[in-house]
GROMACS .gro file of C-alpha atoms in nm:
model
  351
    1ARG     CA    1  -0.933   1.995  -0.135
    2GLN     CA    2  -1.012   1.772  -0.431
    3PRO     CA    3  -0.749   1.923  -0.670
    4ILE     CA    4  -0.481   1.881  -0.402
    5THR     CA    5  -0.574   1.518  -0.358
    6PHE     CA    6  -0.562   1.442  -0.729
    7ILE     CA    7  -0.224   1.616  -0.759
    8ILE     CA    8  -0.097   1.389  -0.483
    9ILE     CA    9  -0.229   1.086  -0.668
   10LEU     CA   10  -0.061   1.197  -0.991
   11LEU     CA   11   0.267   1.234  -0.802
   12LEU     CA   12   0.226   0.874  -0.686
   13ILE     CA   13   0.177   0.743  -1.040
   14VAL     CA   14   0.483   0.521  -1.046
   15GLY     CA   15   0.559   0.205  -0.865
   16HIS     CA   16   0.445   0.094  -0.520
   17SER     CA   17   0.515  -0.259  -0.634
   18ILE     CA   18   0.861  -0.165  -0.753
   19MET     CA   19   0.961  -0.334  -0.427
   20VAL     CA   20   0.805  -0.661  -0.544
   21ASN     CA   21   1.120  -0.710  -0.747
   22GLY     CA   22   1.324  -0.694  -0.429
   23THR     CA   23   1.659  -0.527  -0.482
   24THR     CA   24   1.711  -0.622  -0.846
   25GLU     CA   25   1.600  -0.278  -0.965
   26THR     CA   26   1.784  -0.099  -0.685
   27ASN     CA   27   2.117  -0.271  -0.732
   28SER     CA   28   2.121  -0.328  -1.104
   29SER     CA   29   2.003   0.013  -1.215
   30SER     CA   30   2.216   0.194  -0.958
   31HIS     CA   31   2.524   0.122  -1.170
   32GLY     CA   32   2.390   0.371  -1.425
   33LEU     CA   33   2.311   0.647  -1.173
   34SER     CA   34   2.487   0.980  -1.178
   35ASP     CA   35   2.663   1.114  -0.871
   36VAL     CA   36   2.384   1.369  -0.828
   37GLU     CA   37   2.122   1.093  -0.821
   38ARG     CA   38   2.325   0.893  -0.571
   39VAL     CA   39   2.317   1.194  -0.337
   40LEU     CA   40   1.960   1.313  -0.392
   41VAL     CA   41   1.791   0.972  -0.371
   42PRO     CA   42   1.914   0.900  -0.014
   43ILE     CA   43   1.810   1.250   0.096
   44PHE     CA   44   1.465   1.204  -0.051
   45ASP     CA   45   1.437   0.852   0.093
   46SER     CA   46   1.526   0.981   0.439
   47PHE     CA   47   1.252   1.243   0.417
   48ILE     CA   48   0.998   0.983   0.302
   49LEU     CA   49   1.105   0.742   0.576
   50VAL     CA   50   1.053   0.997   0.854
   51THR     CA   51   0.730   1.132   0.705
   52GLY     CA   52   0.589   0.787   0.637
   53VAL     CA   53   0.669   0.644   0.980
   54VAL     CA   54   0.522   0.945   1.161
   55GLY     CA   55   0.213   0.950   0.936
   56HIS     CA   56   0.139   0.580   0.974
   57ILE     CA   57   0.194   0.585   1.349
   58LEU     CA   58  -0.065   0.864   1.372
   59VAL     CA   59  -0.302   0.661   1.154
   60LEU     CA   60  -0.255   0.355   1.376
   61ILE     CA   61  -0.317   0.558   1.693
   62VAL     CA   62  -0.632   0.722   1.554
   63ILE     CA   63  -0.777   0.396   1.422
   64CYS     CA   64  -0.705   0.212   1.748
   65ARG     CA   65  -0.872   0.492   1.946
   66THR     CA   66  -1.177   0.481   1.720
   67MET     CA   67  -1.208   0.104   1.740
   68ARG     CA   68  -1.162   0.098   2.118
   69ARG     CA   69  -1.425   0.368   2.168
   70GLY     CA   70  -1.670   0.202   1.928
   71ARG     CA   71  -1.661  -0.136   2.104
   72GLY     CA   72  -1.843  -0.014   2.411
   73GLN     CA   73  -2.111   0.200   2.245
   74PRO     CA   74  -2.469   0.100   2.158
   75SER     CA   75  -2.576   0.100   1.798
   76GLY     CA   76  -2.769   0.428   1.827
   77GLY     CA   77  -3.009   0.351   1.548
   78ARG     CA   78  -2.957   0.297   1.181
   79THR     CA   79  -2.698   0.567   1.128
   80GLY     CA   80  -2.511   0.487   1.449
   81GLY     CA   81  -2.502   0.119   1.359
   82PHE     CA   82  -2.355   0.203   1.021
   83GLN     CA   83  -2.084   0.422   1.167
   84GLN     CA   84  -1.990   0.156   1.421
   85THR     CA   85  -1.977  -0.099   1.141
   86ASN     CA   86  -1.724   0.121   0.965
   87ALA     CA   87  -1.523   0.185   1.283
   88ASN     CA   88  -1.500  -0.181   1.377
   89GLY     CA   89  -1.495  -0.319   1.023
   90THR     CA   90  -1.315  -0.131   0.748
   91ASP     CA   91  -1.089   0.043   1.000
   92VAL     CA   92  -0.939  -0.300   1.070
   93LEU     CA   93  -0.848  -0.323   0.702
   94LEU     CA   94  -0.702   0.028   0.704
   95LEU     CA   95  -0.500  -0.077   1.008
   96SER     CA   96  -0.364  -0.370   0.807
   97LEU     CA   97  -0.274  -0.136   0.520
   98SER     CA   98  -0.076   0.091   0.751
   99VAL     CA   99   0.110  -0.207   0.895
  100ALA     CA  100   0.201  -0.323   0.543
  101ASP     CA  101   0.327   0.025   0.451
  102LEU     CA  102   0.533   0.047   0.770
  103LEU     CA  103   0.695  -0.287   0.689
  104LEU     CA  104   0.771  -0.161   0.339
  105LEU     CA  105   0.927   0.151   0.487
  106SER     CA  106   1.148  -0.074   0.701
  107CYS     CA  107   1.297  -0.207   0.375
  108LEU     CA  108   1.373   0.141   0.245
  109PRO     CA  109   1.711   0.196   0.418
  110TYR     CA  110   1.852  -0.119   0.255
  111HIS     CA  111   1.751  -0.001  -0.092
  112THR     CA  112   1.888   0.346  -0.019
  113VAL     CA  113   2.228   0.217   0.089
  114ALA     CA  114   2.243  -0.011  -0.217
  115ILE     CA  115   2.183   0.290  -0.441
  116ALA     CA  116   2.432   0.514  -0.262
  117THR     CA  117   2.712   0.255  -0.250
  118ARG     CA  118   2.633   0.083  -0.583
  119HIS     CA  119   2.645  -0.263  -0.427
  120TRP     CA  120   2.463  -0.483  -0.173
  121PRO     CA  121   2.664  -0.489   0.153
  122PHE     CA  122   2.412  -0.667   0.377
  123GLY     CA  123   2.476  -1.031   0.290
  124SER     CA  124   2.271  -1.312   0.142
  125PHE     CA  125   2.019  -1.351   0.426
  126MET     CA  126   1.914  -0.986   0.417
  127CYS     CA  127   1.897  -1.006   0.037
  128LYS     CA  128   1.639  -1.281   0.072
  129SER     CA  129   1.460  -1.125   0.370
  130VAL     CA  130   1.417  -0.776   0.225
  131SER     CA  131   1.296  -0.920  -0.106
  132PHE     CA  132   1.051  -1.149   0.075
  133LEU     CA  133   0.918  -0.873   0.300
  134SER     CA  134   0.871  -0.634   0.008
  135ALA     CA  135   0.683  -0.888  -0.203
  136MET     CA  136   0.470  -0.999   0.092
  137CYS     CA  137   0.364  -0.646   0.185
  138THR     CA  138   0.274  -0.541  -0.169
  139ALA     CA  139   0.063  -0.855  -0.211
  140ALA     CA  140  -0.101  -0.808   0.130
  141SER     CA  141  -0.184  -0.448   0.040
  142ALA     CA  142  -0.350  -0.555  -0.286
  143PHE     CA  143  -0.555  -0.825  -0.113
  144THR     CA  144  -0.654  -0.585   0.165
  145LEU     CA  145  -0.763  -0.316  -0.081
  146ALA     CA  146  -0.979  -0.569  -0.264
  147THR     CA  147  -1.136  -0.673   0.066
  148LEU     CA  148  -1.184  -0.307   0.158
  149ALA     CA  149  -1.375  -0.249  -0.165
  150PHE     CA  150  -1.591  -0.557  -0.107
  151ALA     CA  151  -1.656  -0.453   0.255
  152ARG     CA  152  -1.754  -0.105   0.138
  153TYR     CA  153  -1.998  -0.265  -0.106
  154ILE     CA  154  -2.155  -0.472   0.174
  155ILE     CA  155  -2.179  -0.170   0.405
  156VAL     CA  156  -2.341   0.056   0.145
  157VAL     CA  157  -2.567  -0.192  -0.035
  158HIS     CA  158  -2.641  -0.455   0.232
  159GLN     CA  159  -2.637  -0.274   0.566
  160SER     CA  160  -2.803  -0.554   0.762
  161LYS     CA  161  -2.531  -0.797   0.655
  162ALA     CA  162  -2.267  -0.538   0.741
  163TYR     CA  163  -2.403  -0.505   1.095
  164GLN     CA  164  -2.394  -0.883   1.133
  165TRP     CA  165  -2.036  -0.895   1.004
  166ARG     CA  166  -1.936  -0.635   1.264
  167ARG     CA  167  -2.097  -0.822   1.552
  168GLU     CA  168  -1.940  -1.153   1.451
  169GLY     CA  169  -1.598  -1.000   1.384
  170HIS     CA  170  -1.567  -1.144   1.032
  171LEU     CA  171  -1.356  -0.859   0.893
  172LYS     CA  172  -1.104  -0.889   1.177
  173VAL     CA  173  -1.051  -1.253   1.089
  174VAL     CA  174  -1.035  -1.177   0.717
  175ALA     CA  175  -0.779  -0.898   0.771
  176GLY     CA  176  -0.546  -1.150   0.936
  177VAL     CA  177  -0.611  -1.436   0.695
  178LEU     CA  178  -0.525  -1.215   0.395
  179TRP     CA  179  -0.159  -1.223   0.497
  180ILE     CA  180  -0.141  -1.601   0.447
  181PRO     CA  181  -0.164  -1.596   0.062
  182ALA     CA  182   0.069  -1.294   0.066
  183VAL     CA  183   0.330  -1.499   0.255
  184VAL     CA  184   0.284  -1.793   0.015
  185LEU     CA  185   0.319  -1.569  -0.290
  186ALA     CA  186   0.635  -1.406  -0.155
  187SER     CA  187   0.800  -1.723  -0.020
  188PRO     CA  188   0.985  -1.807  -0.346
  189GLN     CA  189   1.195  -1.496  -0.284
  190PHE     CA  190   1.379  -1.686  -0.010
  191ALA     CA  191   1.470  -1.965  -0.252
  192TRP     CA  192   1.542  -1.759  -0.560
  193ARG     CA  193   1.726  -1.454  -0.431
  194THR     CA  194   2.104  -1.466  -0.412
  195LEU     CA  195   2.413  -1.249  -0.440
  196ASP     CA  196   2.610  -1.216  -0.760
  197ASN     CA  197   2.952  -1.057  -0.799
  198HIS     CA  198   2.962  -0.857  -1.121
  199LYS     CA  199   3.334  -0.825  -1.202
  200ALA     CA  200   3.424  -0.661  -0.870
  201ARG     CA  201   3.324  -0.650  -0.507
  202GLU     CA  202   3.162  -0.307  -0.541
  203ASN     CA  203   2.924  -0.452  -0.800
  204LEU     CA  204   2.784  -0.721  -0.568
  205ALA     CA  205   2.410  -0.735  -0.638
  206CYS     CA  206   2.104  -0.902  -0.492
  207PHE     CA  207   1.924  -1.059  -0.786
  208ASN     CA  208   1.691  -1.338  -0.898
  209PHE     CA  209   1.874  -1.643  -1.039
  210LEU     CA  210   1.569  -1.809  -1.199
  211SER     CA  211   1.581  -1.899  -1.565
  212ASP     CA  212   1.404  -1.670  -1.811
  213LYS     CA  213   1.099  -1.897  -1.817
  214GLY     CA  214   1.097  -1.922  -1.438
  215GLN     CA  215   1.111  -1.546  -1.395
  216LEU     CA  216   0.836  -1.502  -1.653
  217ALA     CA  217   0.614  -1.760  -1.482
  218TYR     CA  218   0.661  -1.602  -1.140
  219GLY     CA  219   0.613  -1.252  -1.278
  220VAL     CA  220   0.290  -1.344  -1.455
  221CYS     CA  221   0.166  -1.530  -1.146
  222HIS     CA  222   0.236  -1.234  -0.920
  223PHE     CA  223   0.079  -0.994  -1.171
  224LEU     CA  224  -0.242  -1.198  -1.196
  225LEU     CA  225  -0.282  -1.286  -0.827
  226ALA     CA  226  -0.155  -0.966  -0.664
  227PHE     CA  227  -0.273  -0.710  -0.918
  228ALA     CA  228  -0.519  -0.814  -1.190
  229PHE     CA  229  -0.749  -1.027  -0.973
  230PRO     CA  230  -0.770  -0.781  -0.680
  231LEU     CA  231  -0.813  -0.490  -0.920
  232GLY     CA  232  -1.101  -0.671  -1.092
  233ILE     CA  233  -1.277  -0.717  -0.758
  234ILE     CA  234  -1.216  -0.353  -0.672
  235VAL     CA  235  -1.356  -0.221  -1.000
  236ILE     CA  236  -1.667  -0.440  -0.983
  237ALA     CA  237  -1.735  -0.343  -0.620
  238TYR     CA  238  -1.711   0.031  -0.678
  239VAL     CA  239  -1.914   0.016  -0.999
  240LYS     CA  240  -2.190  -0.158  -0.805
  241ILE     CA  241  -2.167   0.099  -0.525
  242TYR     CA  242  -2.193   0.386  -0.774
  243HIS     CA  243  -2.491   0.223  -0.944
  244PHE     CA  244  -2.665   0.167  -0.608
  245LEU     CA  245  -2.616   0.526  -0.490
  246LYS     CA  246  -2.733   0.660  -0.824
  247THR     CA  247  -3.052   0.452  -0.831
  248THR     CA  248  -3.148   0.526  -0.468
  249ARG     CA  249  -3.136   0.905  -0.485
  250GLN     CA  250  -3.507   0.936  -0.546
  251GLY     CA  251  -3.742   0.948  -0.248
  252ARG     CA  252  -3.475   1.032   0.010
  253THR     CA  253  -3.559   1.143   0.362
  254THR     CA  254  -3.343   1.370   0.577
  255GLN     CA  255  -3.190   1.071   0.754
  256THR     CA  256  -3.121   0.877   0.437
  257ASP     CA  257  -2.981   1.191   0.274
  258HIS     CA  258  -2.732   1.230   0.559
  259LEU     CA  259  -2.647   0.862   0.541
  260GLU     CA  260  -2.594   0.877   0.166
  261HIS     CA  261  -2.363   1.176   0.206
  262TYR     CA  262  -2.160   0.972   0.453
  263HIS     CA  263  -2.159   0.677   0.213
  264VAL     CA  264  -2.039   0.890  -0.077
  265HIS     CA  265  -1.765   1.064   0.121
  266VAL     CA  266  -1.620   0.746   0.271
  267THR     CA  267  -1.648   0.561  -0.060
  268GLN     CA  268  -1.464   0.843  -0.240
  269THR     CA  269  -1.181   0.826   0.013
  270SER     CA  270  -1.155   0.449  -0.022
  271ALA     CA  271  -1.168   0.472  -0.402
  272LEU     CA  272  -0.885   0.728  -0.406
  273LEU     CA  273  -0.671   0.501  -0.189
  274VAL     CA  274  -0.732   0.218  -0.434
  275LEU     CA  275  -0.673   0.441  -0.738
  276ALA     CA  276  -0.339   0.563  -0.605
  277PHE     CA  277  -0.229   0.208  -0.528
  278ALA     CA  278  -0.341   0.071  -0.867
  279LEU     CA  279  -0.171   0.346  -1.068
  280CYS     CA  280   0.149   0.289  -0.874
  281TRP     CA  281   0.158  -0.081  -0.965
  282LEU     CA  282   0.134  -0.061  -1.344
  283PRO     CA  283   0.477   0.092  -1.422
  284SER     CA  284   0.646  -0.145  -1.181
  285TYR     CA  285   0.511  -0.451  -1.356
  286GLY     CA  286   0.607  -0.295  -1.688
  287LEU     CA  287   0.964  -0.258  -1.563
  288MET     CA  288   0.960  -0.613  -1.427
  289PHE     CA  289   0.851  -0.763  -1.758
  290ALA     CA  290   1.100  -0.545  -1.945
  291GLN     CA  291   1.380  -0.684  -1.730
  292ILE     CA  292   1.256  -1.038  -1.786
  293ALA     CA  293   1.264  -0.971  -2.160
  294GLU     CA  294   1.633  -0.881  -2.128
  295GLY     CA  295   1.711  -1.246  -2.054
  296ASP     CA  296   2.064  -1.307  -1.931
  297LYS     CA  297   2.126  -0.936  -1.881
  298ALA     CA  298   1.841  -0.910  -1.627
  299ALA     CA  299   2.074  -1.001  -1.343
  300GLY     CA  300   2.344  -0.749  -1.429
  301PRO     CA  301   2.368  -0.375  -1.478
  302LEU     CA  302   2.094  -0.227  -1.696
  303PRO     CA  303   2.197   0.134  -1.755
  304HIS     CA  304   1.919   0.194  -2.012
  305PHE     CA  305   1.668   0.137  -1.730
  306GLY     CA  306   1.857   0.374  -1.499
  307PRO     CA  307   1.656   0.698  -1.534
  308PHE     CA  308   1.317   0.525  -1.527
  309ALA     CA  309   1.418   0.292  -1.243
  310THR     CA  310   1.543   0.588  -1.039
  311PHE     CA  311   1.222   0.780  -1.096
  312ALA     CA  312   1.022   0.468  -1.018
  313HIS     CA  313   1.213   0.418  -0.695
  314ILE     CA  314   1.143   0.775  -0.582
  315MET     CA  315   0.775   0.747  -0.665
  316ALA     CA  316   0.760   0.404  -0.502
  317THR     CA  317   0.890   0.538  -0.174
  318SER     CA  318   0.642   0.826  -0.198
  319SER     CA  319   0.354   0.583  -0.240
  320THR     CA  320   0.411   0.442   0.108
  321VAL     CA  321   0.275   0.767   0.254
  322ALA     CA  322  -0.035   0.773   0.033
  323ASN     CA  323  -0.258   0.631   0.305
  324PRO     CA  324  -0.196   0.898   0.575
  325ILE     CA  325  -0.182   1.184   0.322
  326LEU     CA  326  -0.515   1.094   0.165
  327TYR     CA  327  -0.671   1.058   0.506
  328VAL     CA  328  -0.546   1.398   0.621
  329PHE     CA  329  -0.693   1.566   0.314
  330MET     CA  330  -1.006   1.354   0.264
  331SER     CA  331  -1.131   1.215   0.595
  332GLU     CA  332  -1.310   1.455   0.827
  333LYS     CA  333  -1.322   1.182   1.091
  334PHE     CA  334  -0.944   1.139   1.080
  335ARG     CA  335  -0.881   1.514   1.110
  336LYS     CA  336  -1.122   1.541   1.402
  337GLU     CA  337  -0.965   1.245   1.582
  338LEU     CA  338  -0.618   1.387   1.520
  339MET     CA  339  -0.718   1.725   1.663
  340ASP     CA  340  -0.875   1.556   1.967
  341LEU     CA  341  -0.555   1.358   2.016
  342GLY     CA  342  -0.345   1.675   1.996
  343ARG     CA  343  -0.566   1.859   2.244
  344GLY     CA  344  -0.547   1.562   2.481
  345VAL     CA  345  -0.167   1.563   2.466
  346CYS     CA  346  -0.155   1.938   2.530
  347ARG     CA  347  -0.386   1.909   2.833
  348LYS     CA  348  -0.162   1.642   2.987
  349ARG     CA  349   0.146   1.865   2.970
  350PRO     CA  350   0.242   2.018   3.305
  351SER     CA  351   0.186   2.391   3.321
   0.00000   0.00000   0.00000
């Protein structure tokens, strides 16, 4: 199971946050695409769209069932209290991640059409809206993953605090509040995105009309707030978790051994989700800064970015299904809940 998971992560190595740049990459680089790429990319995007929507809907159903069932159950002791903390705590954050990915998938058809037709046919408002939604969701995902890592640290290292957080519903509030800075960080997209006609109608592109310094300032700000800072929190949290689990292995009882196994398994799954997301962001920011470095040409066709931008787009769309795929392969709880859901549906069918 582990090799399959790491292969999936390697396949996701490029660009979840490619969508942070709105449609600049999609429109501009599409001028340099071959006819084969213009046909294959929409086919691949359609497959990812269907797979991603179905996968995330299943994730949402399973998480909602788990949370609803966990609300009415007693703690059941130390282990039961921990598992309820996870069901009612971090599952809320995973729910938020799935919502963000579904919103990103809703932007995919616009990018696909822009690639296939080599221009932006949806008008100025959709240019701004799609760019805003993409930037907001990538930022919200980064903030949520950082909170997920911190919550995992609290649950593993400070279980009494984790139980208190669950009872007081702190993580539910935090999961909602995290979208506020994401909205603020993405809001300049509404002001700065516009349409530009490059020589002919078929070259109409949705691009950023900021000056070079303005684009650089916004790019650096987004990189620091939506990538570097959350990633720093994530790394520190998981290093502390690893250190705690390593130093508490001596003198284990049967109960604590079972609990530690649960800790390790859930932490590995969470860490892989974070790793896949982090690896996907780096090439996107590299492409963004490379386009900023182009200066005046950043708004127009950039054929020398074509092959990389196309590959980045394909990997970016693949990254939106990372959450359900990793859960299918890594989470025993998810597989069990999914099987129970399937059996329940089959029993309800008329004979």
